[in-house]
Amino acid sequence: MDRDEDDDGGIIANRDDAIPVLRIPSRTTDLEQAASDSSQDKREGLRDRIKNKLNDAAAPSIQDRLFTSLMAQIIPPEELSENEGDASQATPGKKDRRSRTYVDRPNFSVGMMSGNFRRFNSRVGIIFVFQNRLIHLFTWRHPPATLSFLAVYTLICLDPYLLPVIPIALVLFFVMLPSFLARHPAPNSPQTQFGPPLAPASRVRPAPELSKDFFRNLRDLQNSMEDFSRLHDAANEYVTPFTNFSDEATSSALFLALFVIAILAFIASNLMPWRLISLAAGWLSIGALHPTIQSLFLSPESVDQAHHYASGTQSWLTSFITAEILLDAPAEVRDVEIFELQKHHPSSGTWEPWLFCPTPFEPLSPQRLGGGKAKGTQFFEDVAAPIGWRWKGKKWGLDLGSREWVEERMVTGVEVETEGERWVYDLPGAEDGAEGSGKKKREVPKSGWEEGSGEAKRGLWRRRRWVRSVERVGRKPKEQKPKISVLSTLDPGMLNPGAVEPVAIT
C-alpha cells in the first residue's frame, strides 16, 4: 500500500470519483473546444514540474521579483481611507477593534499568491467531499440514504417548526459523535470497557503537498472552475438575452409577466398551500433524478417529443408577443442650435464670416473674458448631428426670435435686431468696461441689451442663431462606433441634446 494511502488519518479529501464537469449544450463550439483542451492536462512528468514550481516559489526568483515590481507599478497602492485619517487622532497605543484600518491588505505578490493557493488547495478537500456526497444523495447512488433524506424533508415540510432542529442534529451526529468515537474507539472484546480515552482527539489536517490527496484536490478544483465557467457562459447565452432588453418585445413581455405574478403573489400568497407545494416539488425534483426515470426522459423518443413541444410553445409565445406587445412609440424629437459668428473690420466697414460655433460668444462670456478664441467650424455643411441622433428637417432655419434667446440666456452688452437678418451685435466697449478699463464706452442699458437702430457704432462681433430638428436613432445590438460630429466635438453636452440647456431646445 502506498505511504500516502496508509498514513491518511485526519485528512479530508475526495478519494471517490472525480467531481464531474457539467456538459451544457451551446450554439457555438467554443466551449467544446475548451473542454477538449482541458482534457489533455494529464501528462507524464506532471508531478516533477509542479514540484519544481513549488520549490521555486519557496525562494522568489529574479523573474518573480521583477513581475511583482511590475504589478506594483500597474496596480497603485490603496489610498488612505477615512478611518485611517480618524485613527491618527485617536489615543496612541490603543487600537479600535471595530475599525478595518488594521486589517492587513497586502498588494499582489506572485509568491504570496502561490503560497495561498497551495494552502487553499490542501484544505479545500472538505468542500469536494461534501459536494460528492450531495451528488450521491440526489442521484440515488445509495437509495436508503436518499429515501431517508426524503423522509426528513417530508417531516420538515409538514411541520416547518422543526427546521431549527436540523443544524443542531447535524452538529450532534456528524461532528461531535464521530469525534467522540475517534477518541473512544470500540473495544475488541464484547464486554463494555470504561476508562480514559484510548486515542487522541481527531483534528482535520491539511493534505501534504505532492501527496495523492493534494493532486485529487487539484483535479476537483480544476473541474469546479470549469463548471463555473460553463454555467456563466450558459447564463449569458440562454438567460441574459431575455432580461437585458436586447429584444425589447420579449424582455417587455417577461417583465410584464413577472410584474403580474408579483402582484398576485403579494395578494394571494397567504392562500397558497406552500407546505404541499414544497413537498411535491421536493419529491418530484429528486425523483426525476432516479436513473430509471432519467433513462425514460433521455430516450430519443422523449427528447424528440420535448423538442416538438418546446418549438410549438416558442412559436406561440413569439406570435403572442408580436401581436400584443407594441413598441412603436414615435422617436424623440429635439431642436439643436448653432450660432453663426461674423467679425467686423473697421477699416473697410465690412463683416467677415468667421465660424459656426455652439455658443453665442457674447462680450461677457467666460471664454472672452479669459482671452480665449471662438471654436467651431467654418462651413455650414460640416455641422453634423449629435451622436445617437439624425437630422429630421432638411434645412437649417433662422431663429427670428433673437430677442427671446438673448433674454433666456441673459446675454448683456449687446444690441439686438428685431427685424431683418436678426443679428445680435456687441456694444462697443462692453467687454472693456467689464474688465474695469478706463476706456470710454456706450452706456449699457439696465436690461443688458438694447434694440438696434442701425445708426450707432457697433462692436467687433455679431452673431445670429440657426435651429434644426433632430430625432433619436435606436441603437442596434452591434452598431459600429459612429463618427464624431462637429456639434459633439464643439461641446461634449451635445452627445445628449436634452442634457445641456444651452445646446438643446425642448
Short mmCIF file of C-alpha atoms in Angstrom, two decimals:
data_model
loop_
_atom_site.label_atom_id
_atom_site.label_comp_id
_atom_site.label_asym_id
_atom_site.label_seq_id
_atom_site.Cartn_x
_atom_site.Cartn_y
_atom_site.Cartn_z
CA MET A 1 0.00 0.00 0.00
CA ASP A 2 1.27 3.48 -0.78
CA ARG A 3 2.57 5.55 2.11
CA ASP A 4 0.14 8.36 1.37
CA GLU A 5 -2.82 5.98 1.48
CA ASP A 6 -1.59 4.33 4.71
CA ASP A 7 -1.00 7.48 6.75
CA ASP A 8 -4.15 9.45 5.97
CA GLY A 9 -5.74 9.89 9.40
CA GLY A 10 -7.47 13.27 9.78
CA ILE A 11 -7.08 14.26 6.11
CA ILE A 12 -10.33 15.05 4.33
CA ALA A 13 -10.03 14.62 0.59
CA ASN A 14 -12.31 13.27 -2.10
CA ARG A 15 -10.94 9.76 -2.76
CA ASP A 16 -14.07 8.74 -4.62
CA ASP A 17 -14.99 9.57 -8.20
CA ALA A 18 -13.77 12.87 -9.59
CA ILE A 19 -16.09 15.86 -9.41
CA PRO A 20 -17.98 15.76 -12.72
CA VAL A 21 -17.80 18.56 -15.25
CA LEU A 22 -21.17 19.81 -16.43
CA ARG A 23 -21.93 19.46 -20.11
CA ILE A 24 -24.28 22.21 -21.27
CA PRO A 25 -25.25 22.28 -24.95
CA SER A 26 -24.27 25.51 -26.68
CA ARG A 27 -24.98 27.12 -30.01
CA THR A 28 -21.26 27.58 -30.56
CA THR A 29 -18.37 25.15 -30.41
CA ASP A 30 -16.10 27.32 -28.28
CA LEU A 31 -16.97 25.53 -25.05
CA GLU A 32 -16.46 22.11 -26.63
CA GLN A 33 -13.05 23.19 -27.82
CA ALA A 34 -12.18 24.43 -24.31
CA ALA A 35 -13.32 21.10 -22.84
CA SER A 36 -11.21 19.12 -25.32
CA ASP A 37 -8.20 21.27 -24.47
CA SER A 38 -8.68 20.81 -20.72
CA SER A 39 -8.94 17.02 -21.11
CA GLN A 40 -5.27 16.81 -22.15
CA ASP A 41 -3.83 18.09 -18.86
CA LYS A 42 -2.64 14.66 -17.69
CA ARG A 43 0.88 14.22 -18.90
CA GLU A 44 3.86 12.27 -17.71
CA GLY A 45 6.14 14.31 -15.53
CA LEU A 46 3.35 16.50 -14.12
CA ARG A 47 4.42 15.73 -10.58
CA ASP A 48 8.01 16.75 -11.27
CA ARG A 49 7.03 20.00 -12.96
CA ILE A 50 4.71 21.07 -10.14
CA LYS A 51 7.33 20.08 -7.58
CA ASN A 52 9.89 22.29 -9.31
CA LYS A 53 7.43 25.17 -9.41
CA LEU A 54 6.67 24.83 -5.71
CA ASN A 55 10.37 24.70 -4.85
CA ASP A 56 10.99 27.82 -6.92
CA ALA A 57 8.10 29.62 -5.19
CA ALA A 58 9.68 28.96 -1.80
CA ALA A 59 12.60 31.21 -2.74
CA PRO A 60 11.42 34.02 -5.06
CA SER A 61 13.47 34.17 -8.21
CA ILE A 62 14.56 37.25 -10.12
CA GLN A 63 11.63 36.82 -12.51
CA ASP A 64 9.16 36.74 -9.60
CA ARG A 65 10.64 39.88 -8.06
CA LEU A 66 10.59 41.70 -11.40
CA PHE A 67 6.99 40.65 -12.04
CA THR A 68 5.99 41.76 -8.53
CA SER A 69 7.64 45.15 -9.10
CA LEU A 70 5.86 45.49 -12.44
CA MET A 71 2.49 44.68 -10.89
CA ALA A 72 3.18 47.20 -8.13
CA GLN A 73 3.61 49.86 -10.82
CA ILE A 74 0.43 48.82 -12.65
CA ILE A 75 -1.75 48.46 -9.55
CA PRO A 76 -1.41 51.68 -7.48
CA PRO A 77 -1.30 51.34 -3.69
CA GLU A 78 -4.53 51.90 -1.86
CA GLU A 79 -5.19 55.44 -0.75
CA LEU A 80 -5.67 56.37 2.87
CA SER A 81 -9.24 55.78 3.93
CA GLU A 82 -11.34 57.98 6.17
CA ASN A 83 -10.85 55.56 9.04
CA GLU A 84 -7.10 55.97 8.76
CA GLY A 85 -7.44 59.71 9.00
CA ASP A 86 -9.64 59.35 12.06
CA ALA A 87 -7.35 56.77 13.61
CA SER A 88 -4.45 59.23 13.61
CA GLN A 89 -6.42 61.41 16.04
CA ALA A 90 -7.24 58.54 18.38
CA THR A 91 -5.38 57.68 21.54
CA PRO A 92 -1.92 56.31 20.63
CA GLY A 93 -1.30 52.70 21.51
CA LYS A 94 -4.98 51.83 21.67
CA LYS A 95 -6.43 50.06 18.62
CA ASP A 96 -10.07 50.19 17.66
CA ARG A 97 -11.07 46.56 17.11
CA ARG A 98 -14.19 47.66 15.29
CA SER A 99 -12.22 49.54 12.64
CA ARG A 100 -10.93 47.95 9.45
CA THR A 101 -7.86 50.17 9.49
CA TYR A 102 -5.66 47.46 11.00
CA VAL A 103 -6.77 44.70 8.65
CA ASP A 104 -3.83 43.51 6.59
CA ARG A 105 -4.36 44.28 2.90
CA PRO A 106 -1.21 43.13 1.13
CA ASN A 107 -0.65 44.03 -2.50
CA PHE A 108 -0.47 41.47 -5.25
CA SER A 109 2.57 39.21 -4.97
CA VAL A 110 3.46 36.15 -7.00
CA GLY A 111 5.00 34.37 -4.03
CA MET A 112 2.06 35.14 -1.75
CA MET A 113 -0.41 34.09 -4.43
CA SER A 114 1.42 30.79 -4.90
CA GLY A 115 1.59 30.13 -1.17
CA ASN A 116 -2.07 30.98 -0.61
CA PHE A 117 -3.10 28.71 -3.46
CA ARG A 118 -1.13 25.78 -2.04
CA ARG A 119 -2.63 26.33 1.42
CA PHE A 120 -6.13 26.63 -0.04
CA ASN A 121 -5.74 23.52 -2.17
CA SER A 122 -4.54 21.45 0.78
CA ARG A 123 -7.62 22.45 2.84
CA VAL A 124 -10.39 22.56 0.22
CA GLY A 125 -10.96 18.82 0.17
CA ILE A 126 -13.81 19.02 2.70
CA ILE A 127 -15.86 21.06 0.22
CA PHE A 128 -15.39 18.49 -2.52
CA VAL A 129 -16.26 15.64 -0.16
CA PHE A 130 -19.49 17.42 0.78
CA GLN A 131 -20.25 18.09 -2.90
CA ASN A 132 -19.63 14.48 -3.84
CA ARG A 133 -21.88 13.21 -1.05
CA LEU A 134 -24.66 15.52 -2.21
CA ILE A 135 -24.28 14.14 -5.73
CA HIS A 136 -24.52 10.58 -4.40
CA LEU A 137 -27.53 11.54 -2.30
CA PHE A 138 -29.57 13.20 -5.05
CA THR A 139 -28.64 10.76 -7.82
CA TRP A 140 -29.87 7.72 -5.87
CA ARG A 141 -26.40 6.21 -5.62
CA HIS A 142 -27.46 4.87 -2.20
CA PRO A 143 -31.28 4.55 -2.25
CA PRO A 144 -31.69 4.11 1.55
CA ALA A 145 -29.86 7.39 2.15
CA THR A 146 -31.97 9.21 -0.45
CA LEU A 147 -35.21 7.81 0.99
CA SER A 148 -34.09 8.81 4.49
CA PHE A 149 -33.43 12.33 3.27
CA LEU A 150 -36.87 12.46 1.64
CA ALA A 151 -38.45 11.26 4.89
CA VAL A 152 -36.76 14.05 6.85
CA TYR A 153 -37.68 16.53 4.12
CA THR A 154 -41.32 15.41 4.32
CA LEU A 155 -41.32 15.86 8.10
CA ILE A 156 -39.92 19.39 7.75
CA CYS A 157 -42.45 20.32 5.05
CA LEU A 158 -45.38 19.10 7.13
CA ASP A 159 -44.07 20.71 10.32
CA PRO A 160 -41.78 23.65 9.48
CA TYR A 161 -41.27 24.44 13.18
CA LEU A 162 -38.82 21.54 13.30
CA LEU A 163 -36.45 23.35 10.94
CA PRO A 164 -34.20 24.75 13.73
CA VAL A 165 -33.58 21.19 14.88
CA ILE A 166 -31.78 20.31 11.62
CA PRO A 167 -28.48 22.22 12.20
CA ILE A 168 -28.35 21.05 15.82
CA ALA A 169 -28.85 17.43 14.76
CA LEU A 170 -26.19 17.79 12.06
CA VAL A 171 -23.66 19.06 14.60
CA LEU A 172 -24.51 16.25 17.04
CA PHE A 173 -24.48 13.32 14.63
CA PHE A 174 -21.90 14.43 12.04
CA VAL A 175 -19.42 16.44 14.12
CA MET A 176 -19.49 15.58 17.80
CA LEU A 177 -20.45 11.90 17.68
CA PRO A 178 -17.68 10.95 15.16
CA SER A 179 -15.19 12.94 17.25
CA PHE A 180 -16.21 11.04 20.38
CA LEU A 181 -15.94 7.68 18.62
CA ALA A 182 -12.49 8.61 17.36
CA ARG A 183 -11.43 9.44 20.93
CA HIS A 184 -13.11 6.36 22.40
CA PRO A 185 -12.82 3.59 19.79
CA ALA A 186 -14.89 0.44 20.15
CA PRO A 187 -13.11 -2.25 22.21
CA ASN A 188 -12.05 -5.55 20.73
CA SER A 189 -13.76 -7.60 23.44
CA PRO A 190 -17.56 -7.74 23.58
CA GLN A 191 -17.50 -6.53 27.18
CA THR A 192 -18.06 -2.85 27.77
CA GLN A 193 -14.95 -1.04 28.95
CA PHE A 194 -14.79 2.19 30.88
CA GLY A 195 -11.82 4.38 31.42
CA PRO A 196 -9.76 7.15 29.94
CA PRO A 197 -9.70 7.90 26.19
CA LEU A 198 -7.75 5.41 24.13
CA ALA A 199 -6.86 7.77 21.24
CA PRO A 200 -6.01 11.45 20.81
CA ALA A 201 -8.64 13.92 19.72
CA SER A 202 -9.21 13.99 16.00
CA ARG A 203 -8.40 17.09 14.01
CA VAL A 204 -8.72 17.93 10.35
CA ARG A 205 -5.23 18.15 8.88
CA PRO A 206 -4.41 19.71 5.51
CA ALA A 207 -3.29 17.38 2.78
CA PRO A 208 0.52 17.28 2.44
CA GLU A 209 1.90 18.86 -0.69
CA LEU A 210 2.69 16.50 -3.56
CA SER A 211 0.56 13.79 -1.97
CA LYS A 212 -2.23 11.98 -3.79
CA ASP A 213 -4.86 13.88 -1.84
CA PHE A 214 -3.23 17.16 -2.84
CA PHE A 215 -3.50 16.24 -6.51
CA ARG A 216 -7.06 15.00 -6.03
CA ASN A 217 -7.94 18.43 -4.71
CA LEU A 218 -6.22 20.00 -7.72
CA ARG A 219 -8.28 17.79 -10.02
CA ASP A 220 -11.57 18.68 -8.35
CA LEU A 221 -10.69 22.37 -8.20
CA GLN A 222 -9.92 22.33 -11.91
CA ASN A 223 -13.28 20.73 -12.68
CA SER A 224 -15.15 23.14 -10.39
CA MET A 225 -13.64 26.13 -12.17
CA GLU A 226 -14.70 24.64 -15.49
CA ASP A 227 -18.22 24.12 -14.10
CA PHE A 228 -18.45 27.76 -13.05
CA SER A 229 -17.17 28.97 -16.41
CA ARG A 230 -19.68 26.85 -18.29
CA LEU A 231 -22.57 27.93 -16.06
CA HIS A 232 -21.55 31.56 -16.53
CA ASP A 233 -21.41 31.19 -20.32
CA ALA A 234 -24.69 29.27 -20.38
CA ALA A 235 -26.40 32.01 -18.35
CA ASN A 236 -25.13 34.64 -20.79
CA GLU A 237 -26.33 32.56 -23.71
CA TYR A 238 -29.75 31.39 -22.51
CA VAL A 239 -30.86 33.78 -19.74
CA THR A 240 -29.32 37.18 -20.43
CA PRO A 241 -30.96 37.72 -23.87
CA PHE A 242 -34.39 37.57 -22.21
CA THR A 243 -33.53 40.08 -19.47
CA ASN A 244 -31.16 42.66 -21.00
CA PHE A 245 -33.73 44.10 -23.44
CA SER A 246 -31.66 43.22 -26.50
CA ASP A 247 -35.04 42.05 -27.82
CA GLU A 248 -37.26 44.70 -26.27
CA ALA A 249 -40.52 42.93 -27.08
CA THR A 250 -39.52 39.66 -25.39
CA SER A 251 -37.97 41.38 -22.36
CA SER A 252 -41.04 43.63 -22.01
CA ALA A 253 -43.35 40.60 -22.09
CA LEU A 254 -41.21 38.85 -19.45
CA PHE A 255 -41.19 41.99 -17.30
CA LEU A 256 -44.97 42.27 -17.56
CA ALA A 257 -45.47 38.60 -16.68
CA LEU A 258 -43.17 38.82 -13.64
CA PHE A 259 -44.88 42.02 -12.53
CA VAL A 260 -48.32 40.39 -12.70
CA ILE A 261 -47.04 37.30 -10.85
CA ALA A 262 -45.53 39.53 -8.14
CA ILE A 263 -48.86 41.33 -7.66
CA LEU A 264 -50.77 38.04 -7.47
CA ALA A 265 -48.24 36.60 -5.02
CA PHE A 266 -48.48 39.73 -2.88
CA ILE A 267 -52.27 39.44 -2.75
CA ALA A 268 -52.88 35.69 -2.60
CA SER A 269 -49.66 34.23 -1.15
CA ASN A 270 -51.38 33.54 2.18
CA LEU A 271 -53.95 31.40 0.39
CA MET A 272 -51.43 29.08 -1.24
CA PRO A 273 -50.71 25.65 0.34
CA TRP A 274 -46.96 26.21 0.50
CA ARG A 275 -46.32 23.07 2.57
CA LEU A 276 -47.87 20.79 -0.03
CA ILE A 277 -46.19 22.73 -2.86
CA SER A 278 -42.77 22.37 -1.23
CA LEU A 279 -43.40 18.68 -0.51
CA ALA A 280 -44.47 17.93 -4.07
CA ALA A 281 -41.65 19.99 -5.59
CA GLY A 282 -39.01 18.21 -3.50
CA TRP A 283 -40.26 14.71 -4.24
CA LEU A 284 -40.71 15.41 -7.96
CA SER A 285 -37.29 17.06 -8.39
CA ILE A 286 -35.40 14.33 -6.52
CA GLY A 287 -37.49 11.56 -8.07
CA ALA A 288 -36.71 12.91 -11.54
CA LEU A 289 -33.01 12.25 -10.84
CA HIS A 290 -33.56 8.50 -10.39
CA PRO A 291 -31.61 6.52 -13.02
CA THR A 292 -34.74 4.75 -14.26
CA ILE A 293 -36.64 7.99 -14.77
CA GLN A 294 -33.56 9.61 -16.27
CA SER A 295 -33.36 6.84 -18.87
CA LEU A 296 -37.00 7.48 -19.75
CA PHE A 297 -36.52 11.24 -20.02
CA LEU A 298 -33.35 10.95 -22.10
CA SER A 299 -34.63 8.39 -24.55
CA PRO A 300 -34.69 9.52 -28.22
CA GLU A 301 -38.48 9.48 -28.33
CA SER A 302 -38.80 11.65 -25.22
CA VAL A 303 -36.16 14.10 -26.44
CA ASP A 304 -37.87 14.48 -29.83
CA GLN A 305 -41.24 14.99 -28.19
CA ALA A 306 -39.80 17.58 -25.81
CA HIS A 307 -38.23 19.46 -28.74
CA HIS A 308 -41.57 19.38 -30.54
CA TYR A 309 -43.45 20.82 -27.56
CA ALA A 310 -40.72 23.40 -26.95
CA SER A 311 -40.77 24.62 -30.56
CA GLY A 312 -44.56 24.83 -30.51
CA THR A 313 -44.56 26.80 -27.26
CA GLN A 314 -41.85 29.10 -28.55
CA SER A 315 -43.75 29.81 -31.77
CA TRP A 316 -46.93 30.53 -29.78
CA LEU A 317 -45.09 32.90 -27.45
CA THR A 318 -43.45 34.65 -30.40
CA SER A 319 -46.79 35.19 -32.14
CA PHE A 320 -48.36 36.39 -28.87
CA ILE A 321 -45.53 38.86 -28.22
CA THR A 322 -45.67 40.14 -31.79
CA ALA A 323 -49.44 40.67 -31.61
CA GLU A 324 -49.76 42.03 -28.07
CA ILE A 325 -46.51 43.86 -27.27
CA LEU A 326 -46.36 47.10 -29.27
CA LEU A 327 -43.19 49.16 -29.18
CA ASP A 328 -43.95 51.62 -31.97
CA ALA A 329 -43.69 54.81 -29.93
CA PRO A 330 -42.57 57.80 -32.02
CA ALA A 331 -38.92 58.76 -31.85
CA GLU A 332 -37.97 61.59 -29.54
CA VAL A 333 -37.58 64.89 -31.39
CA ARG A 334 -35.42 67.80 -30.23
CA ASP A 335 -34.10 71.04 -31.68
CA VAL A 336 -30.40 71.78 -31.81
CA GLU A 337 -28.82 75.16 -32.34
CA ILE A 338 -25.72 76.65 -33.91
CA PHE A 339 -24.55 80.26 -33.91
CA GLU A 340 -23.21 82.00 -37.00
CA LEU A 341 -20.41 84.32 -35.91
CA GLN A 342 -19.03 87.22 -38.00
CA LYS A 343 -16.15 89.61 -37.32
CA HIS A 344 -16.15 93.33 -38.13
CA HIS A 345 -13.29 95.10 -39.94
CA PRO A 346 -13.40 98.81 -39.04
CA SER A 347 -11.06 99.81 -41.85
CA SER A 348 -13.35 98.56 -44.60
CA GLY A 349 -16.59 98.57 -42.63
CA THR A 350 -17.37 95.00 -43.72
CA TRP A 351 -18.32 91.85 -41.81
CA GLU A 352 -16.29 88.69 -42.44
CA PRO A 353 -17.93 85.24 -41.94
CA TRP A 354 -15.91 83.69 -39.15
CA LEU A 355 -17.24 80.49 -37.56
CA PHE A 356 -20.27 78.39 -36.74
CA CYS A 357 -19.98 77.70 -33.00
CA PRO A 358 -22.27 76.22 -30.29
CA THR A 359 -22.14 79.34 -28.06
CA PRO A 360 -23.03 82.96 -28.90
CA PHE A 361 -19.57 84.21 -27.82
CA GLU A 362 -21.11 87.23 -26.10
CA PRO A 363 -18.94 90.02 -24.64
CA LEU A 364 -19.20 88.90 -21.01
CA SER A 365 -18.80 85.19 -21.65
CA PRO A 366 -16.06 83.42 -19.64
CA GLN A 367 -14.38 82.45 -22.90
CA ARG A 368 -13.90 86.06 -24.00
CA LEU A 369 -13.09 87.39 -20.54
CA GLY A 370 -10.36 84.75 -20.29
CA GLY A 371 -8.82 85.80 -23.59
CA GLY A 372 -9.96 82.67 -25.44
CA LYS A 373 -10.98 82.34 -29.04
CA ALA A 374 -14.18 81.09 -30.55
CA LYS A 375 -14.16 77.41 -31.51
CA GLY A 376 -16.18 75.89 -34.30
CA THR A 377 -16.25 75.11 -37.98
CA GLN A 378 -16.08 77.48 -40.95
CA PHE A 379 -18.64 75.76 -43.17
CA PHE A 380 -22.29 75.04 -42.55
CA GLU A 381 -22.01 71.66 -44.28
CA ASP A 382 -19.53 70.42 -41.66
CA VAL A 383 -22.07 70.66 -38.86
CA ALA A 384 -23.24 67.09 -38.17
CA ALA A 385 -26.00 65.71 -35.97
CA PRO A 386 -25.04 64.64 -32.42
CA ILE A 387 -24.14 61.01 -31.80
CA GLY A 388 -27.27 58.90 -31.45
CA TRP A 389 -29.42 61.41 -33.36
CA ARG A 390 -30.14 62.17 -37.01
CA TRP A 391 -31.49 65.14 -38.89
CA LYS A 392 -35.23 65.33 -39.24
CA GLY A 393 -35.56 68.60 -41.11
CA LYS A 394 -33.82 69.13 -44.43
CA LYS A 395 -32.50 72.64 -43.80
CA TRP A 396 -31.45 74.92 -41.01
CA GLY A 397 -33.93 77.65 -40.06
CA LEU A 398 -33.02 81.14 -38.96
CA ASP A 399 -34.36 81.90 -35.48
CA LEU A 400 -36.42 85.06 -35.87
CA GLY A 401 -36.86 85.41 -32.11
CA SER A 402 -33.47 86.98 -31.45
CA ARG A 403 -34.84 88.97 -28.53
CA GLU A 404 -36.20 85.82 -26.85
CA TRP A 405 -32.99 83.81 -26.88
CA VAL A 406 -30.98 86.83 -25.70
CA GLU A 407 -33.30 87.21 -22.70
CA GLU A 408 -33.34 83.47 -22.00
CA ARG A 409 -29.56 83.35 -21.87
CA MET A 410 -29.35 86.69 -20.01
CA VAL A 411 -26.87 87.99 -22.56
CA THR A 412 -25.68 91.53 -21.74
CA GLY A 413 -23.70 94.17 -23.59
CA VAL A 414 -25.35 93.54 -26.97
CA GLU A 415 -27.60 95.26 -29.47
CA VAL A 416 -30.44 93.15 -30.90
CA GLU A 417 -32.02 93.39 -34.33
CA THR A 418 -35.71 92.62 -34.09
CA GLU A 419 -36.20 92.90 -37.84
CA GLY A 420 -34.21 91.99 -40.92
CA GLU A 421 -31.46 89.38 -40.54
CA ARG A 422 -31.78 89.21 -36.72
CA TRP A 423 -28.14 89.92 -35.93
CA VAL A 424 -27.07 90.45 -32.31
CA TYR A 425 -24.17 92.96 -32.18
CA ASP A 426 -21.63 93.67 -29.49
CA LEU A 427 -21.93 97.09 -27.91
CA PRO A 428 -18.65 98.96 -28.34
CA GLY A 429 -16.55 98.80 -25.18
CA ALA A 430 -18.89 96.40 -23.35
CA GLU A 431 -16.13 93.87 -22.76
CA ASP A 432 -13.58 96.51 -21.84
CA GLY A 433 -15.96 98.04 -19.35
CA ALA A 434 -16.48 94.71 -17.66
CA GLU A 435 -12.74 94.39 -17.17
CA GLY A 436 -12.59 97.71 -15.38
CA SER A 437 -10.64 99.66 -18.01
CA GLY A 438 -10.94 103.40 -18.27
CA LYS A 439 -11.96 103.42 -21.93
CA LYS A 440 -14.96 105.46 -22.91
CA LYS A 441 -17.88 103.30 -23.91
CA ARG A 442 -21.57 103.47 -24.61
CA GLU A 443 -23.74 103.14 -21.53
CA VAL A 444 -25.24 99.68 -21.28
CA PRO A 445 -28.98 99.74 -20.53
CA LYS A 446 -30.35 98.18 -17.35
CA SER A 447 -31.79 95.25 -19.30
CA GLY A 448 -28.31 94.38 -20.56
CA TRP A 449 -29.23 94.85 -24.22
CA GLU A 450 -30.85 97.41 -26.46
CA GLU A 451 -32.82 97.28 -29.64
CA GLY A 452 -30.77 98.02 -32.75
CA SER A 453 -31.34 101.26 -34.62
CA GLY A 454 -28.79 100.80 -37.36
CA GLU A 455 -27.20 104.19 -36.74
CA ALA A 456 -24.87 103.74 -33.75
CA LYS A 457 -21.35 102.34 -33.91
CA ARG A 458 -21.14 98.63 -33.12
CA GLY A 459 -18.59 96.27 -31.59
CA LEU A 460 -16.25 93.66 -33.04
CA TRP A 461 -18.58 90.64 -33.27
CA ARG A 462 -22.09 89.83 -34.29
CA ARG A 463 -24.00 86.54 -34.23
CA ARG A 464 -27.35 85.00 -35.04
CA ARG A 465 -28.88 81.63 -34.21
CA TRP A 466 -29.90 78.80 -36.52
CA VAL A 467 -32.00 75.83 -35.40
CA ARG A 468 -32.75 72.39 -36.85
CA SER A 469 -34.75 69.38 -35.68
CA VAL A 470 -33.17 66.02 -34.84
CA GLU A 471 -34.70 62.68 -33.84
CA ARG A 472 -33.21 59.92 -31.73
CA VAL A 473 -31.92 56.84 -33.54
CA GLY A 474 -32.34 53.40 -31.96
CA ARG A 475 -29.04 51.69 -31.33
CA LYS A 476 -28.51 48.32 -32.98
CA PRO A 477 -27.04 45.41 -31.00
CA LYS A 478 -23.69 45.50 -32.78
CA GLU A 479 -23.63 49.05 -34.05
CA GLN A 480 -20.25 50.40 -35.03
CA LYS A 481 -18.98 53.49 -33.24
CA PRO A 482 -20.30 56.49 -35.21
CA LYS A 483 -18.11 59.23 -36.49
CA ILE A 484 -17.69 62.19 -34.17
CA SER A 485 -19.92 65.03 -35.23
CA VAL A 486 -18.90 68.65 -35.27
CA LEU A 487 -21.51 69.51 -32.68
CA SER A 488 -20.24 66.85 -30.31
CA THR A 489 -16.65 67.98 -30.75
CA LEU A 490 -17.62 71.56 -30.11
CA ASP A 491 -19.48 70.74 -26.90
CA PRO A 492 -19.47 67.37 -25.11
CA GLY A 493 -23.00 68.07 -23.94
CA MET A 494 -24.25 67.56 -27.48
CA LEU A 495 -23.84 63.83 -27.01
CA ASN A 496 -27.26 64.12 -25.36
CA PRO A 497 -29.18 67.07 -26.73
CA GLY A 498 -31.59 67.08 -23.83
CA ALA A 499 -28.89 67.14 -21.16
CA VAL A 500 -27.42 70.63 -21.72
CA GLU A 501 -29.84 73.53 -21.80
CA PRO A 502 -27.77 75.96 -23.93
CA VAL A 503 -27.40 73.37 -26.65
CA ALA A 504 -30.84 71.78 -26.88
CA ILE A 505 -34.28 73.34 -27.06
CA THR A 506 -37.27 71.40 -25.79
#
